mmCIF file of C-alpha atoms in Angstrom:
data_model
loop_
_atom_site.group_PDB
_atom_site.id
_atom_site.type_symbol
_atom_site.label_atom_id
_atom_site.label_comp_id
_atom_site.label_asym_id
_atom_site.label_seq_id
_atom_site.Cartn_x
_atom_site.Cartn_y
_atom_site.Cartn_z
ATOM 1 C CA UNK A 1 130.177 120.650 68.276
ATOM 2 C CA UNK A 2 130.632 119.280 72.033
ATOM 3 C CA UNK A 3 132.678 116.293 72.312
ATOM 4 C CA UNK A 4 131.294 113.002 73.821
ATOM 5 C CA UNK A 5 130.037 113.470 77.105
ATOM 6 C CA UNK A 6 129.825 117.070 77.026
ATOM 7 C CA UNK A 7 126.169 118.833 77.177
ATOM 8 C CA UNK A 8 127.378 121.909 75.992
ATOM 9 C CA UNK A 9 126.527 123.163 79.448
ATOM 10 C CA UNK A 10 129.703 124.448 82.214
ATOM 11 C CA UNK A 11 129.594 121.970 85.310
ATOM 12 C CA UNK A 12 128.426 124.084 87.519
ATOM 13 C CA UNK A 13 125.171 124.926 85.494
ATOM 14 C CA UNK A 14 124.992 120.615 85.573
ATOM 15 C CA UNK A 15 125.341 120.889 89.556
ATOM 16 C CA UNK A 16 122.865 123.888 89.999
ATOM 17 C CA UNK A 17 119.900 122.212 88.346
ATOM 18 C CA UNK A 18 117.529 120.718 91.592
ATOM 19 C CA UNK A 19 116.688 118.164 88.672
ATOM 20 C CA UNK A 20 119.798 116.490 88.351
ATOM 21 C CA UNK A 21 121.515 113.208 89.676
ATOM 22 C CA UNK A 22 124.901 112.548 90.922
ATOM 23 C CA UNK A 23 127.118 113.909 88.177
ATOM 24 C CA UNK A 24 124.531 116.717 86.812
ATOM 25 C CA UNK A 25 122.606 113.503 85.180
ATOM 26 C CA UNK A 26 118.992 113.483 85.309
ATOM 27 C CA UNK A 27 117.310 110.778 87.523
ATOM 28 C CA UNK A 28 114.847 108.742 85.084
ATOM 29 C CA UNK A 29 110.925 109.163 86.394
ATOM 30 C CA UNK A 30 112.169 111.185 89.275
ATOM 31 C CA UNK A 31 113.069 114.593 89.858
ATOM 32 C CA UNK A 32 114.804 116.026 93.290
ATOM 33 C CA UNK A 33 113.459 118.618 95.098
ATOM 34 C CA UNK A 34 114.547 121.704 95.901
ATOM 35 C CA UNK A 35 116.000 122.339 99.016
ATOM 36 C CA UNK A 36 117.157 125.264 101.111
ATOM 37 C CA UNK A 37 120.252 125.238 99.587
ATOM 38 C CA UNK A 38 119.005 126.126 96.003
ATOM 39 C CA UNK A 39 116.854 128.269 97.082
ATOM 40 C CA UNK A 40 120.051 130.231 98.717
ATOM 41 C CA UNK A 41 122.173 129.550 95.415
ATOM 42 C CA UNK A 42 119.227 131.109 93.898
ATOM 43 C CA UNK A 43 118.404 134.187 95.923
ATOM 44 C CA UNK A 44 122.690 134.806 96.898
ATOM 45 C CA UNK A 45 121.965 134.591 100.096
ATOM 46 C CA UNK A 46 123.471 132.265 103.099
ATOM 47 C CA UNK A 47 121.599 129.370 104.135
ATOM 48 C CA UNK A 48 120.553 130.437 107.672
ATOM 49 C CA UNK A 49 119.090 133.530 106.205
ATOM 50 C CA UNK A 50 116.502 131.284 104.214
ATOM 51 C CA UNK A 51 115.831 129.201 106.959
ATOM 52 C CA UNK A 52 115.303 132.384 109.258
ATOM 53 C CA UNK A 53 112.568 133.057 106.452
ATOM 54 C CA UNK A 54 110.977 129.738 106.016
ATOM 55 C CA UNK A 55 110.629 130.036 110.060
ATOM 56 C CA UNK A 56 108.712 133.507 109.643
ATOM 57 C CA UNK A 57 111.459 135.630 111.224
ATOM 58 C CA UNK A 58 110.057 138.690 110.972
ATOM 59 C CA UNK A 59 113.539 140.216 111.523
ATOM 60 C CA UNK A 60 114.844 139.881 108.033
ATOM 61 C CA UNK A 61 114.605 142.851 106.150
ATOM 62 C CA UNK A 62 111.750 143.399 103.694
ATOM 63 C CA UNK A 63 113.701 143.636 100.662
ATOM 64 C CA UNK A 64 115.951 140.258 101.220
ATOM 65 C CA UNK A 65 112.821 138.379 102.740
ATOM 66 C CA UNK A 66 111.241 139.220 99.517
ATOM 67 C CA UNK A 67 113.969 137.642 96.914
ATOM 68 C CA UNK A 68 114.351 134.881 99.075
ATOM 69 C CA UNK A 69 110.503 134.312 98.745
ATOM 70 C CA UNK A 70 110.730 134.661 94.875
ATOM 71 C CA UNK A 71 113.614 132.165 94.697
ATOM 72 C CA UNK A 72 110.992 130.117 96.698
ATOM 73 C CA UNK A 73 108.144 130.452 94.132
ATOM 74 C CA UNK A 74 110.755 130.253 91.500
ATOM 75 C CA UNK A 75 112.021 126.854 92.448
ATOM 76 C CA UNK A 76 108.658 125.573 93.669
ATOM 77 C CA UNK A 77 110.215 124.958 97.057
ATOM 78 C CA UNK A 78 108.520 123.584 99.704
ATOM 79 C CA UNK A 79 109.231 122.935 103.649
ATOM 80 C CA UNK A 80 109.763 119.151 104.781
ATOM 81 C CA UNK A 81 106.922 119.259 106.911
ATOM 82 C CA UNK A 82 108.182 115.523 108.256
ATOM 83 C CA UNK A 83 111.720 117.068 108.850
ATOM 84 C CA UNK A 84 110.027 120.041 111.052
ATOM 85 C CA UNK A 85 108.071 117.438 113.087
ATOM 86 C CA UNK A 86 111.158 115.704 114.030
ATOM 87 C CA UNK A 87 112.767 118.654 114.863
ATOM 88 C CA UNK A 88 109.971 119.880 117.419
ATOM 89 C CA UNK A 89 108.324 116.638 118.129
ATOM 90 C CA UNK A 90 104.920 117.888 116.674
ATOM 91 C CA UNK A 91 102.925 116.976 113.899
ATOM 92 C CA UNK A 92 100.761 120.438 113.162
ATOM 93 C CA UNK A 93 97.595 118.523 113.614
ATOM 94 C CA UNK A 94 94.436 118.825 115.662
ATOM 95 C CA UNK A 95 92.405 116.204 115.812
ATOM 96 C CA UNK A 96 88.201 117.070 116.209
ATOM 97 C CA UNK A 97 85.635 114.542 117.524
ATOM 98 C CA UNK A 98 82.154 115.865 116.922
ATOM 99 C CA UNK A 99 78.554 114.621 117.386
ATOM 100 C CA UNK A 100 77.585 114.922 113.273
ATOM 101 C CA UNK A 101 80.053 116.177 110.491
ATOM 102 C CA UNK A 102 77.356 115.394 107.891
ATOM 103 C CA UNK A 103 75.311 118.460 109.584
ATOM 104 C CA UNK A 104 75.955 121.435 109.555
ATOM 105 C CA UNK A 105 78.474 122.061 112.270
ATOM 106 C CA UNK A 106 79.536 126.021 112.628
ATOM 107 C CA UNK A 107 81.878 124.932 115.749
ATOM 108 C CA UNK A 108 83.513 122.933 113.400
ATOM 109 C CA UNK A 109 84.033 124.860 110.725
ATOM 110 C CA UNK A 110 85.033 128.023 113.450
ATOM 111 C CA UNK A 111 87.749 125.438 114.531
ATOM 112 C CA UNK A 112 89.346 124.488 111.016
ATOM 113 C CA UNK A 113 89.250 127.824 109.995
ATOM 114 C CA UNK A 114 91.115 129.326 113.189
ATOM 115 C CA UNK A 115 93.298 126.074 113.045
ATOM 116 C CA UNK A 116 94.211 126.695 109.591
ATOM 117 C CA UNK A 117 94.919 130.445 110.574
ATOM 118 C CA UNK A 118 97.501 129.119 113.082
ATOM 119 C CA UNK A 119 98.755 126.935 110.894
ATOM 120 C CA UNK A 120 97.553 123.706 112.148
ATOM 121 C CA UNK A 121 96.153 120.973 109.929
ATOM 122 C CA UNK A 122 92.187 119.790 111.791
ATOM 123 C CA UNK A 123 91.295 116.153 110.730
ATOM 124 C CA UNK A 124 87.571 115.764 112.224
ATOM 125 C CA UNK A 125 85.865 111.941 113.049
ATOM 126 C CA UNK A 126 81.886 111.417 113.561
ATOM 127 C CA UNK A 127 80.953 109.719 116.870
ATOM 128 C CA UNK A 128 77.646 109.671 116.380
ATOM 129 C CA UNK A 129 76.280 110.142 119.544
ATOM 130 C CA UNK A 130 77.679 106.567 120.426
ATOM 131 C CA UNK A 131 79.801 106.327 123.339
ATOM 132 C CA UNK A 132 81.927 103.846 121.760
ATOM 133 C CA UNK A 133 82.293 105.437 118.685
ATOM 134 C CA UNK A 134 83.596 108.346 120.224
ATOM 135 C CA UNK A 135 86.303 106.242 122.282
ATOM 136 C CA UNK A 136 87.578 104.847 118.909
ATOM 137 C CA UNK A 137 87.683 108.301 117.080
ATOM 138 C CA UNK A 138 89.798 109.315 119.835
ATOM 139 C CA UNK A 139 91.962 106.276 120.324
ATOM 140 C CA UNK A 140 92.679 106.718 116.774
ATOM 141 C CA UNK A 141 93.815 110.167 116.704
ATOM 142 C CA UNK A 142 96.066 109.746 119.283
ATOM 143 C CA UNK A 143 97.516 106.515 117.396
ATOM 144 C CA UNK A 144 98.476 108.795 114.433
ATOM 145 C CA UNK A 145 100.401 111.456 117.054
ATOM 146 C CA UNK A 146 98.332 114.436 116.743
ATOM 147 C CA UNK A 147 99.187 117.478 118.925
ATOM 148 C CA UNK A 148 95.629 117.483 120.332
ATOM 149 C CA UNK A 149 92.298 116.848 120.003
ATOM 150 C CA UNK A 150 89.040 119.117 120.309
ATOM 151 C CA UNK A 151 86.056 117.078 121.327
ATOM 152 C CA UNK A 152 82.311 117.209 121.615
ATOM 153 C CA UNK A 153 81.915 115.262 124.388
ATOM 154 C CA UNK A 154 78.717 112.403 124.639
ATOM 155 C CA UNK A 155 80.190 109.727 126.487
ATOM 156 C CA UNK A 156 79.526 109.564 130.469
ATOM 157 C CA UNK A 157 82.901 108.730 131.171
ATOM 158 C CA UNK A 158 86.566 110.075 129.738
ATOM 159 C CA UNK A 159 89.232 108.593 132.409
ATOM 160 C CA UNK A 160 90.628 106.965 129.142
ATOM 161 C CA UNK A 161 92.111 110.192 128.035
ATOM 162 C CA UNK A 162 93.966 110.704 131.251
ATOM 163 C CA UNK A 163 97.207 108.883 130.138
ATOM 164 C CA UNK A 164 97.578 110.851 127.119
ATOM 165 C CA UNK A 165 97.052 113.840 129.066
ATOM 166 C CA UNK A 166 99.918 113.097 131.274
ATOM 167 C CA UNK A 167 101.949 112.556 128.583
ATOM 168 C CA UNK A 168 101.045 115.848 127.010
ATOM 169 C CA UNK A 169 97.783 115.641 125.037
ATOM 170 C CA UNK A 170 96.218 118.860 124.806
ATOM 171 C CA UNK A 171 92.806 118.319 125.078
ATOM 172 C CA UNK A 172 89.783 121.054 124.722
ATOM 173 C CA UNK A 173 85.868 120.167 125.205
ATOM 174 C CA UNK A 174 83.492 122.366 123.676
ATOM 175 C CA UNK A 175 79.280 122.251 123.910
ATOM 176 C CA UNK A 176 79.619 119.819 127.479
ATOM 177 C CA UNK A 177 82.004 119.447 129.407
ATOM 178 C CA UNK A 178 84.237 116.013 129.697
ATOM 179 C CA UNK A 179 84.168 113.577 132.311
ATOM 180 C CA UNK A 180 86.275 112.233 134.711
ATOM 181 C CA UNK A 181 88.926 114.234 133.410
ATOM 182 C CA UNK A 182 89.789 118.195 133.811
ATOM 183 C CA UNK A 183 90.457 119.930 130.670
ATOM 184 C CA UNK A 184 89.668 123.156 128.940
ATOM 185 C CA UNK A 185 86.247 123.829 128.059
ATOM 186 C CA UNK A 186 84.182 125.911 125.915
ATOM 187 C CA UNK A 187 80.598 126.047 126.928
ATOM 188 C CA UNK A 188 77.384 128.629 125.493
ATOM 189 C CA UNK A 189 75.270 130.038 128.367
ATOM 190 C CA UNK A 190 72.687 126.996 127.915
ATOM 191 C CA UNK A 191 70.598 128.132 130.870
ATOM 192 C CA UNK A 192 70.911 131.934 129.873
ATOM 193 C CA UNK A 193 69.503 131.076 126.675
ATOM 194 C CA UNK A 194 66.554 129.892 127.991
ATOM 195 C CA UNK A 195 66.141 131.967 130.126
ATOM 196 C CA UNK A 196 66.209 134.923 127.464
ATOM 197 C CA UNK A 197 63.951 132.521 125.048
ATOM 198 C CA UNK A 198 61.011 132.548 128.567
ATOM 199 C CA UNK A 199 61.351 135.697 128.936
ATOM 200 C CA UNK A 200 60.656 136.761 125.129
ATOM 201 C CA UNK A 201 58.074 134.972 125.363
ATOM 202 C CA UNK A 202 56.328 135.692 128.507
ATOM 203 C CA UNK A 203 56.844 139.442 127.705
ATOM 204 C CA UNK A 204 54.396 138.589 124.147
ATOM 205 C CA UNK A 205 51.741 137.861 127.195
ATOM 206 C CA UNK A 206 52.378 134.242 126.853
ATOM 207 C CA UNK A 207 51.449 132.170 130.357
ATOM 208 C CA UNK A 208 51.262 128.584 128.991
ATOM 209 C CA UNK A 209 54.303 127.859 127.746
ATOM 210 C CA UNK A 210 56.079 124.461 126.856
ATOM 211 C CA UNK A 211 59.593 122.962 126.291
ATOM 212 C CA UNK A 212 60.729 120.048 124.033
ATOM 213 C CA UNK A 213 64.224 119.315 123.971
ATOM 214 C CA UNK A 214 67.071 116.626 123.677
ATOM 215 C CA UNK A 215 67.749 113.795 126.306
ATOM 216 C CA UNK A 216 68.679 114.972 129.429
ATOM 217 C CA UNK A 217 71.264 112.082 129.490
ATOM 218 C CA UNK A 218 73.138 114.528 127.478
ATOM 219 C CA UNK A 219 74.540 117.747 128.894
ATOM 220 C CA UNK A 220 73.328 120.396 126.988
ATOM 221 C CA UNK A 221 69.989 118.914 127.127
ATOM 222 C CA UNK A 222 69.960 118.499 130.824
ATOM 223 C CA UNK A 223 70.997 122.601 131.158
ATOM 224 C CA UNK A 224 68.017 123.648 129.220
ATOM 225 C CA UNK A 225 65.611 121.152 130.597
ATOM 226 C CA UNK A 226 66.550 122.108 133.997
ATOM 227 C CA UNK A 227 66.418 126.084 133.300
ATOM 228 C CA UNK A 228 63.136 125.806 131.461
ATOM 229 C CA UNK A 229 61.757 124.290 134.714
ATOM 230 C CA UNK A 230 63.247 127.189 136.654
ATOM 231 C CA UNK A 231 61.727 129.681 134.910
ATOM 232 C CA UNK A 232 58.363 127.855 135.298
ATOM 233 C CA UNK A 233 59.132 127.635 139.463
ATOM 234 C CA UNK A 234 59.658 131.811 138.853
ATOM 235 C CA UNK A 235 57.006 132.508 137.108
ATOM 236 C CA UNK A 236 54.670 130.572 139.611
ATOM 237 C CA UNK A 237 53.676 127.962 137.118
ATOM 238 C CA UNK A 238 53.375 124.686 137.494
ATOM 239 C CA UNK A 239 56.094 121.976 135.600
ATOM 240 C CA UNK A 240 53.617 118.986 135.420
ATOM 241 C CA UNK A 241 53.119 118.591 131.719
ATOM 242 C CA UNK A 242 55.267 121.407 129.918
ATOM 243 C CA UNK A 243 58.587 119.909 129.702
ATOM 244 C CA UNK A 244 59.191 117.406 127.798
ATOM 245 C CA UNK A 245 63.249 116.214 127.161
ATOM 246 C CA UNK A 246 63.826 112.642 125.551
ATOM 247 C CA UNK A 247 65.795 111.269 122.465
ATOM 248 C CA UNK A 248 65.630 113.061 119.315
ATOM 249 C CA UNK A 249 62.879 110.630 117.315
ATOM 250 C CA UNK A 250 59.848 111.743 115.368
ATOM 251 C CA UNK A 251 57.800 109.946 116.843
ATOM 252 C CA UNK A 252 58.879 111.460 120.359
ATOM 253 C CA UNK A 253 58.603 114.479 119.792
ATOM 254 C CA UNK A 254 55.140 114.683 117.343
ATOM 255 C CA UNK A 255 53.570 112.709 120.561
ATOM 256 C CA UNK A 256 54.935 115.976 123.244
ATOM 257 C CA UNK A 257 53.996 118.445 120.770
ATOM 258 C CA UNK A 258 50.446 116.884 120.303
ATOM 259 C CA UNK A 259 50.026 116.784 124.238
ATOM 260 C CA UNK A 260 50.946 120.132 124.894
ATOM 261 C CA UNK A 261 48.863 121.457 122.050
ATOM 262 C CA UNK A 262 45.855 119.461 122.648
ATOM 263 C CA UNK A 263 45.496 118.747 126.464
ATOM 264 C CA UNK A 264 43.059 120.236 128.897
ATOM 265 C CA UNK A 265 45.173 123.244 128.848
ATOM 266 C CA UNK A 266 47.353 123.780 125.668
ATOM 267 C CA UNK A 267 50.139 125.830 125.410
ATOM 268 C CA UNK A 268 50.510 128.973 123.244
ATOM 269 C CA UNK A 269 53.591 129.090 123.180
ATOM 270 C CA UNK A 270 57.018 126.805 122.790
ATOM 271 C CA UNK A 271 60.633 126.934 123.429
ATOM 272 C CA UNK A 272 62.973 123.783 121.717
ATOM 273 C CA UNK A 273 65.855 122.785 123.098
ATOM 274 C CA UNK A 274 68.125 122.551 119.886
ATOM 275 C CA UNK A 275 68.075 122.766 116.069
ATOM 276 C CA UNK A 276 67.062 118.813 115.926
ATOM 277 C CA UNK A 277 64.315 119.146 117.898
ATOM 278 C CA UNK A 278 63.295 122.672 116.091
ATOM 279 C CA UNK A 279 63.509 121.056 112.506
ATOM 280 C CA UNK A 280 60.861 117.718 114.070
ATOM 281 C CA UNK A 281 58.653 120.504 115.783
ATOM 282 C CA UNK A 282 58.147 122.639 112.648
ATOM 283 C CA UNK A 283 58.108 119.647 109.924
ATOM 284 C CA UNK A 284 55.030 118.102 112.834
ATOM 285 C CA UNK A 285 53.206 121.362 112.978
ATOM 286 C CA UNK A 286 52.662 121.536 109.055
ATOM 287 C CA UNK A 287 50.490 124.052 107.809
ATOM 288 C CA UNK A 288 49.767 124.560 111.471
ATOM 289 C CA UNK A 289 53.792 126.336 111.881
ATOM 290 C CA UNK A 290 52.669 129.968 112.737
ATOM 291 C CA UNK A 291 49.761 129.178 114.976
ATOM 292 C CA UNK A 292 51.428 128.971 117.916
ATOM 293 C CA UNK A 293 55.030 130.764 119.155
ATOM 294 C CA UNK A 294 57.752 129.376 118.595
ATOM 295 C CA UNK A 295 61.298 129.779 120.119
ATOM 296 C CA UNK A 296 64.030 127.712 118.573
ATOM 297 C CA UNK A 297 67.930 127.210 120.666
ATOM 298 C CA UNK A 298 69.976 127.260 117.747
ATOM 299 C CA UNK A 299 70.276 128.758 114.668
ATOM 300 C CA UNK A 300 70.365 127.430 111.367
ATOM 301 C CA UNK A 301 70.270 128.257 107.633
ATOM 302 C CA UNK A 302 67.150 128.039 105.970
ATOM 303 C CA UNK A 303 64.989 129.640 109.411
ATOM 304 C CA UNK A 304 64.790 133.489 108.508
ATOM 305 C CA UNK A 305 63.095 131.790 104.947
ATOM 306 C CA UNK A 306 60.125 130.379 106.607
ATOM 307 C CA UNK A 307 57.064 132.335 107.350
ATOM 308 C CA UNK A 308 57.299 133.172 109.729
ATOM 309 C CA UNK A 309 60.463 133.810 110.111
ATOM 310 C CA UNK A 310 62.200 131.476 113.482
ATOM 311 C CA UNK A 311 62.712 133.306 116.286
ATOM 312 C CA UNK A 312 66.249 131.530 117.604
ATOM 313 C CA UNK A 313 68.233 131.911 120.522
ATOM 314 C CA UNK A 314 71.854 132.034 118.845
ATOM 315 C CA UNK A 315 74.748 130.253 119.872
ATOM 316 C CA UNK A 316 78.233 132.125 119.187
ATOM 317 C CA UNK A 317 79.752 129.213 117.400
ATOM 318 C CA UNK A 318 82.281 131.152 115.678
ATOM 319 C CA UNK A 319 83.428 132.159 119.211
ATOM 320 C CA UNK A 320 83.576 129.169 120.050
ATOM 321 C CA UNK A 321 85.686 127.712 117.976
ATOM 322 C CA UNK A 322 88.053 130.229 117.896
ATOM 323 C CA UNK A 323 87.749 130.250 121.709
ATOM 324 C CA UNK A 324 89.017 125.995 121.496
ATOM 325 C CA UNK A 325 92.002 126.872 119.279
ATOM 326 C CA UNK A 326 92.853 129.648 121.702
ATOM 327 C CA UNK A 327 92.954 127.371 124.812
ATOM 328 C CA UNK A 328 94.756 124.711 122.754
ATOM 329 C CA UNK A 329 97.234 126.606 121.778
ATOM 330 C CA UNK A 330 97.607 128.093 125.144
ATOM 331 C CA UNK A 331 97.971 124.649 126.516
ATOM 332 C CA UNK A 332 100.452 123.597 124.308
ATOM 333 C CA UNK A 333 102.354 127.140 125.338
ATOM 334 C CA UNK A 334 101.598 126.125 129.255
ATOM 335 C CA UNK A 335 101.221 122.648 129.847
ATOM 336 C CA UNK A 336 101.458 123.474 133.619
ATOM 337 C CA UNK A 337 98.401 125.933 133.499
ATOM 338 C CA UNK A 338 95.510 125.522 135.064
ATOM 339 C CA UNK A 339 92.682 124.172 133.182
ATOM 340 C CA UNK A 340 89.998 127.033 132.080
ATOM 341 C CA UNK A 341 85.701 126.866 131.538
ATOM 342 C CA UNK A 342 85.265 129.719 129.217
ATOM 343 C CA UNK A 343 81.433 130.577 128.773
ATOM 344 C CA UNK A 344 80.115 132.342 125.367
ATOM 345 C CA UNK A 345 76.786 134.789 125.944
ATOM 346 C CA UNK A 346 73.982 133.627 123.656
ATOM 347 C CA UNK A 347 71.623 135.843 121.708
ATOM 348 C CA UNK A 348 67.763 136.313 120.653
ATOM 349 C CA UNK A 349 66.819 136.674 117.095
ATOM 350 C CA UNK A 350 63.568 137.558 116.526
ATOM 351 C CA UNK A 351 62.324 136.892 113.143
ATOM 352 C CA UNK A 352 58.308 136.668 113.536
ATOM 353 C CA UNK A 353 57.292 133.291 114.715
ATOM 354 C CA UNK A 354 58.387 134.051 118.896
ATOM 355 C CA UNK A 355 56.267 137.248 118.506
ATOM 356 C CA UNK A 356 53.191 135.465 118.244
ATOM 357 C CA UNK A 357 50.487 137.032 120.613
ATOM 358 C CA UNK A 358 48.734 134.630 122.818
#
């Protein structure tokens, strides 16, 4: 029978446990947990070679890197992320300031799933198209010490950022560029894609053709406005009356549709100048969708189901964001670097309703 005081366990069974207290007792409520050390007692290995491991040294060999990793799993042992963070003076975390997370938002998910990839943790804010909104989202994500940020720029003015920069902020912009400030940049080919979407439909015979699109206020929306009326000045045709940018309202955009449909000379054909303004168009056209062509910038789920089918010019948003995790972590390799504007092609699919004849 063990005597008073004794578990019937040797002390250094007591000491091994990562559950016990000082003196092999169990902590009530609480249990400790494992560190590197148990996982070398476990494994019978030294403790540098397990932190070599943990670090993804790739030159441990296969066989010891593997019962280290199953004393890992055995003991349920897991980094101090907090500890690491000290060590290199970052947190693993990318902050991501975009227009809409309760859209649909390919960039975005492109970014967290390159981020996560990498190993970096995104946390993403709304702004909301609201200047200030934006400010705050970004303000607040460099309060909580994040290693960068990847924004969707919609305010007119980003000087704010330039402290942070200086002190080491790696900052990425992606759709529009920021301003006031130089920083990497991801942009699509916004007057390319028009430019394709024109042509498309100018080669279906089309000679009347009109543009609705966002506010020109707004980068992206000022590219394609401003390439749409190119194309017109190529073609020989006259701007007055086919190009029609402004906020993204119903009401806005059911008034241009109506007066490029129904004025002295109506368009048979249309280009819109994002998914918004695409998803307004069709839902104001009605049972009318399909009577006149139809070229959408930006794809979206849900377009190859209607009938016709959209005809989009496709953004490569997974390029994209894997493009802004590239230049952030490039940044963060290269503070010193020069700042880079990396443009991704565009593409046309045609699905039925841009191969409309006249």
């Amino acid at each position: 029978m063990p005597g008073r005081g004794d578990t019937g366990r040797s002390g250094g069974e007591r000491g091994d446990k990562p559950g016990a207290g000082p003196g092999g007792a169990a902590r009530p409520g609480r249990t400790r947990r494992p560190t590197m050390v148990d996982v070398a007692r476990e494994a019978g290995v030294a403790l540098r070679t397990v932190s070599r491991v943990v670090n993804g040294d790739a030159t441990v060999g296969d066989e010891l890197a593997a019962r280290i990793r199953g004393a890992i799993e055995h003991l349920g042992y897991r980094p101090d992320v907090r500890a690491r963070q000290l060590r290199s003076g970052r947190t693993g975390t990318l902050g991501a300031a975009v227009r809409h997370i309760a859209d649909a938002h390919p960039v975005l998910r492109a970014v967290d799933e390159t981020a996560r990839e990498a190993g970096l943790t995104v946390v993403a804010m709304s702004t909301e198209d609201d200047p200030e909104r934006e400010r705050e989202a970004v303000t607040s994500m460099v309060g909580r010490r994040m290693d960068g940020i990847v924004i969707e720029p919609i305010a007119d003015a980003h000087q704010y950022l330039q402290p942070e920069i200086d002190s080491g902020l790696a900052v990425v912009a992606f759709d529009r560029p920021a301003t006031g400030v130089e920083v990497d940049t991801v942009l699509s080919d916004n007057r390319g894609g028009i430019r394709q979407a024109f042509a498309h439909l100018a080669a279906q015979g089309h000679r009347r053709i009109g543009y609705i699109g966002d506010d020109e206020r707004i980068y992206t929306g000022h590219e394609r406005a401003a390439a749409f009326r190119q194309c017109l000045r190529a073609a020989g045709l006259p701007a007055d009356g086919l190009v029609h940018p402004g906020p993204i309202e119903e009401e806005r955009i059911g008034a241009a549709l109506d007066s490029l449909r129904r004025g002295p000379e109506p368009v048979t054909a249309l280009v819109t100048g994002n998914f918004s303004t695409s998803v307004a168009v069709i839902r104001a056209l009605g049972p009318d969708y399909g009577s006149t062509a139809l070229v959408g910038f930006d794809d979206f789920g849900l377009a190859d189901l209607l009938r016709p089918g959209l005809t989009v010019v496709a953004q490569g948003e997974r390029e994209i964001g894997r493009t802004a995790i590239e230049l952030f972590r490039a940044r963060l390799a290269e503070p010193a670097r020069p700042v880079r504007t990396v443009i991704v092609t565009t593409s046309l699919v045609t699905r039925g309703s841009g191969e409309i004849a006249p």
